[in-house]
Amino acid sequence: MTDTAVGPPAVRGRRELAYAVLLCLAGAGLAAWAVTRSWSTDPTAGGSLAPGRSGRTGADLLPWVSALAYVGLAGGGAVLATGGRLRRLLGVLLAVVGLAVAVGGGVGLGEPGVSRLWPALVLVGGLALATGGAFTAWRAGRWPAMGARYERRAGSTGLADADRPAVERGTRDAWDALDRGEDPTVS
């Protein structure tokens, strides 16, 4: 299979960027969701009432895992807004955060009396986040960055204040131009 079968480099770069962002967001989202599920239930003595059960979520047992999952969600979105070295650094950070989330899932799997499903999903989500972050750190130099059209130029439009249409100068100037019989929208 040649590179022409995959597509031009710009298209391939956008596709890789989309895959990495989706992998980071899906992994962090899965971990953030799974850590909020009830990982264990403990019987409670009800005194004169019937005994009940109280559940403990993964966030109760390991609160730092949910915080790191939210960092992963924010970082996954930030991959889109960054470029160059900053994007590579963000990829490394996301890989480390993903590994830490995966460790949290592994710790949850080792806890006695804990359901195996939710910590396993946290582990899978952390590994997906780490994979997306590592892929970002590895391939980010070939991906497109946001265009310059989203950046504001440093205050210069090239027109002097008198040459600007009255609408740009302010509402008061627009009303004054109308009072003089001028069209404030014409430059």
Tab-separated table of C-alpha atoms in Angstrom:
chain	number	residue	atom	x	y	z
A	1	MET	CA	0.000	0.000	0.000
A	2	THR	CA	1.488	3.345	-1.013
A	3	ASP	CA	0.981	6.776	0.493
A	4	THR	CA	-1.168	7.791	-2.467
A	5	ALA	CA	-3.695	5.150	-1.482
A	6	VAL	CA	-4.059	6.736	1.943
A	7	GLY	CA	-4.398	10.294	0.623
A	8	PRO	CA	-2.441	13.503	0.401
A	9	PRO	CA	-0.359	14.450	3.447
A	10	ALA	CA	-2.740	17.261	4.472
A	11	VAL	CA	-5.749	14.939	4.447
A	12	ARG	CA	-3.820	12.221	6.250
A	13	GLY	CA	-2.665	14.750	8.868
A	14	ARG	CA	-6.208	15.945	9.541
A	15	ARG	CA	-7.397	12.345	9.781
A	16	GLU	CA	-4.630	11.440	12.244
A	17	LEU	CA	-5.433	14.534	14.298
A	18	ALA	CA	-9.097	13.546	14.418
A	19	TYR	CA	-8.237	9.985	15.457
A	20	ALA	CA	-5.920	11.166	18.221
A	21	VAL	CA	-8.429	13.677	19.594
A	22	LEU	CA	-11.253	11.133	19.501
A	23	LEU	CA	-9.084	8.506	21.185
A	24	CYS	CA	-8.115	10.934	23.956
A	25	LEU	CA	-11.683	12.131	24.480
A	26	ALA	CA	-13.181	8.630	24.364
A	27	GLY	CA	-10.606	7.235	26.791
A	28	ALA	CA	-10.897	10.117	29.245
A	29	GLY	CA	-14.697	10.127	28.937
A	30	LEU	CA	-14.912	6.393	29.577
A	31	ALA	CA	-12.678	6.697	32.627
A	32	ALA	CA	-14.593	9.720	33.966
A	33	TRP	CA	-17.877	7.860	33.558
A	34	ALA	CA	-16.693	4.538	34.993
A	35	VAL	CA	-15.137	6.139	38.064
A	36	THR	CA	-18.529	7.587	39.019
A	37	ARG	CA	-20.252	4.171	39.051
A	38	SER	CA	-20.785	2.203	42.257
A	39	TRP	CA	-17.683	0.049	42.698
A	40	SER	CA	-18.629	-1.612	45.983
A	41	THR	CA	-21.629	-1.984	48.218
A	42	ASP	CA	-21.398	-2.311	51.952
A	43	PRO	CA	-24.215	-3.630	54.137
A	44	THR	CA	-25.325	-1.121	56.729
A	45	ALA	CA	-26.910	-1.824	60.072
A	46	GLY	CA	-30.225	-0.082	60.261
A	47	GLY	CA	-30.777	-0.328	64.006
A	48	SER	CA	-34.501	-0.883	64.281
A	49	LEU	CA	-34.799	-0.553	60.494
A	50	ALA	CA	-34.092	-3.269	58.014
A	51	PRO	CA	-30.446	-3.502	56.986
A	52	GLY	CA	-29.576	-1.606	53.832
A	53	ARG	CA	-26.701	-1.197	51.471
A	54	SER	CA	-24.544	1.812	50.799
A	55	GLY	CA	-22.514	2.066	47.624
A	56	ARG	CA	-19.086	3.581	47.165
A	57	THR	CA	-18.053	4.929	43.800
A	58	GLY	CA	-14.580	4.863	42.347
A	59	ALA	CA	-14.396	8.598	42.974
A	60	ASP	CA	-15.000	7.896	46.669
A	61	LEU	CA	-12.241	5.302	46.761
A	62	LEU	CA	-9.750	7.066	44.438
A	63	PRO	CA	-10.702	10.752	44.030
A	64	TRP	CA	-7.561	11.599	42.070
A	65	VAL	CA	-8.619	9.320	39.197
A	66	SER	CA	-11.687	11.397	38.360
A	67	ALA	CA	-9.629	14.596	38.518
A	68	LEU	CA	-7.081	13.164	36.096
A	69	ALA	CA	-9.838	11.949	33.775
A	70	TYR	CA	-11.189	15.498	33.580
A	71	VAL	CA	-7.677	16.777	32.859
A	72	GLY	CA	-7.573	14.246	30.023
A	73	LEU	CA	-10.877	15.524	28.641
A	74	ALA	CA	-9.651	19.115	28.676
A	75	GLY	CA	-6.316	18.131	27.169
A	76	GLY	CA	-8.002	16.170	24.395
A	77	GLY	CA	-9.850	19.301	23.347
A	78	ALA	CA	-6.727	21.417	23.699
A	79	VAL	CA	-4.929	19.263	21.131
A	80	LEU	CA	-7.109	20.939	18.504
A	81	ALA	CA	-6.185	24.460	19.581
A	82	THR	CA	-2.433	23.981	19.854
A	83	GLY	CA	0.286	23.326	17.351
A	84	GLY	CA	3.965	22.546	17.015
A	85	ARG	CA	6.017	21.958	20.129
A	86	LEU	CA	3.177	22.854	22.455
A	87	ARG	CA	1.024	20.121	20.880
A	88	ARG	CA	3.838	17.593	21.299
A	89	LEU	CA	4.279	18.603	24.941
A	90	LEU	CA	0.536	18.288	25.451
A	91	GLY	CA	0.705	14.797	23.929
A	92	VAL	CA	3.373	13.777	26.424
A	93	LEU	CA	1.274	15.205	29.264
A	94	LEU	CA	-1.796	13.315	28.056
A	95	ALA	CA	0.190	10.082	27.829
A	96	VAL	CA	1.366	10.491	31.429
A	97	VAL	CA	-2.134	11.390	32.638
A	98	GLY	CA	-3.544	8.384	30.792
A	99	LEU	CA	-1.037	6.059	32.403
A	100	ALA	CA	-1.892	7.488	35.831
A	101	VAL	CA	-5.612	6.904	35.172
A	102	ALA	CA	-4.813	3.337	34.077
A	103	VAL	CA	-2.861	2.818	37.307
A	104	GLY	CA	-5.947	3.999	39.212
A	105	GLY	CA	-8.006	1.379	37.408
A	106	GLY	CA	-5.410	-1.250	38.284
A	107	VAL	CA	-5.454	-0.212	41.924
A	108	GLY	CA	-9.241	-0.493	41.882
A	109	LEU	CA	-8.994	-4.002	40.460
A	110	GLY	CA	-6.782	-5.001	43.387
A	111	GLU	CA	-9.135	-3.687	46.080
A	112	PRO	CA	-11.067	-6.390	47.969
A	113	GLY	CA	-14.843	-6.271	47.658
A	114	VAL	CA	-14.816	-4.114	44.549
A	115	SER	CA	-16.674	-4.938	41.363
A	116	ARG	CA	-14.249	-5.773	38.551
A	117	LEU	CA	-16.182	-4.116	35.732
A	118	TRP	CA	-15.809	-0.438	36.580
A	119	PRO	CA	-12.102	-0.434	37.485
A	120	ALA	CA	-11.452	-2.437	34.308
A	121	LEU	CA	-13.232	0.242	32.266
A	122	VAL	CA	-11.169	2.925	34.002
A	123	LEU	CA	-8.054	0.937	33.098
A	124	VAL	CA	-9.131	0.651	29.449
A	125	GLY	CA	-10.044	4.349	29.317
A	126	GLY	CA	-6.673	5.321	30.791
A	127	LEU	CA	-4.828	3.176	28.270
A	128	ALA	CA	-6.830	4.724	25.410
A	129	LEU	CA	-6.001	8.202	26.702
A	130	ALA	CA	-2.327	7.280	27.024
A	131	THR	CA	-2.305	5.861	23.493
A	132	GLY	CA	-3.919	9.017	22.086
A	133	GLY	CA	-1.431	11.188	23.966
A	134	ALA	CA	1.560	9.155	22.805
A	135	PHE	CA	0.303	9.254	19.227
A	136	THR	CA	-0.062	13.021	19.531
A	137	ALA	CA	3.474	13.401	20.850
A	138	TRP	CA	4.810	11.202	18.059
A	139	ARG	CA	2.931	12.553	15.030
A	140	ALA	CA	1.881	16.100	15.950
A	141	GLY	CA	4.567	17.722	13.811
A	142	ARG	CA	2.762	16.562	10.661
A	143	TRP	CA	-0.678	17.768	11.638
A	144	PRO	CA	-2.226	21.071	10.606
A	145	ALA	CA	-2.609	23.832	13.154
A	146	MET	CA	-5.434	26.312	13.432
A	147	GLY	CA	-5.273	28.942	10.721
A	148	ALA	CA	-4.157	32.504	11.253
A	149	ARG	CA	-7.676	33.679	10.459
A	150	TYR	CA	-8.595	32.891	14.055
A	151	GLU	CA	-5.925	35.184	15.452
A	152	ARG	CA	-6.529	38.881	15.872
A	153	ARG	CA	-4.012	41.234	14.378
A	154	ALA	CA	-2.342	43.761	16.640
A	155	GLY	CA	-4.870	46.594	16.392
A	156	SER	CA	-4.127	47.766	12.869
A	157	THR	CA	-6.658	47.761	10.068
A	158	GLY	CA	-4.601	50.081	7.913
A	159	LEU	CA	-7.202	52.878	8.083
A	160	ALA	CA	-6.901	56.125	9.973
A	161	ASP	CA	-9.773	56.896	12.364
A	162	ALA	CA	-11.229	59.471	9.965
A	163	ASP	CA	-11.162	56.968	7.064
A	164	ARG	CA	-13.092	54.301	8.953
A	165	PRO	CA	-16.834	53.998	8.408
A	166	ALA	CA	-18.794	55.714	11.147
A	167	VAL	CA	-20.163	52.355	12.315
A	168	GLU	CA	-16.654	51.262	13.279
A	169	ARG	CA	-15.952	54.513	15.125
A	170	GLY	CA	-18.933	54.099	17.389
A	171	THR	CA	-22.629	54.490	17.736
A	172	ARG	CA	-22.478	58.188	18.515
A	173	ASP	CA	-20.554	58.903	15.329
A	174	ALA	CA	-23.106	56.919	13.357
A	175	TRP	CA	-25.947	59.023	14.718
A	176	ASP	CA	-23.999	62.202	14.035
A	177	ALA	CA	-23.434	61.077	10.429
A	178	LEU	CA	-27.163	60.435	10.033
A	179	ASP	CA	-27.915	63.912	11.406
A	180	ARG	CA	-25.601	65.377	8.726
A	181	GLY	CA	-27.425	63.362	6.054
A	182	GLU	CA	-24.578	60.898	5.475
A	183	ASP	CA	-24.854	57.129	5.209
A	184	PRO	CA	-22.785	55.751	8.105
A	185	THR	CA	-22.363	52.336	6.450
A	186	VAL	CA	-20.477	53.655	3.419
A	187	SER	CA	-16.749	53.892	3.734
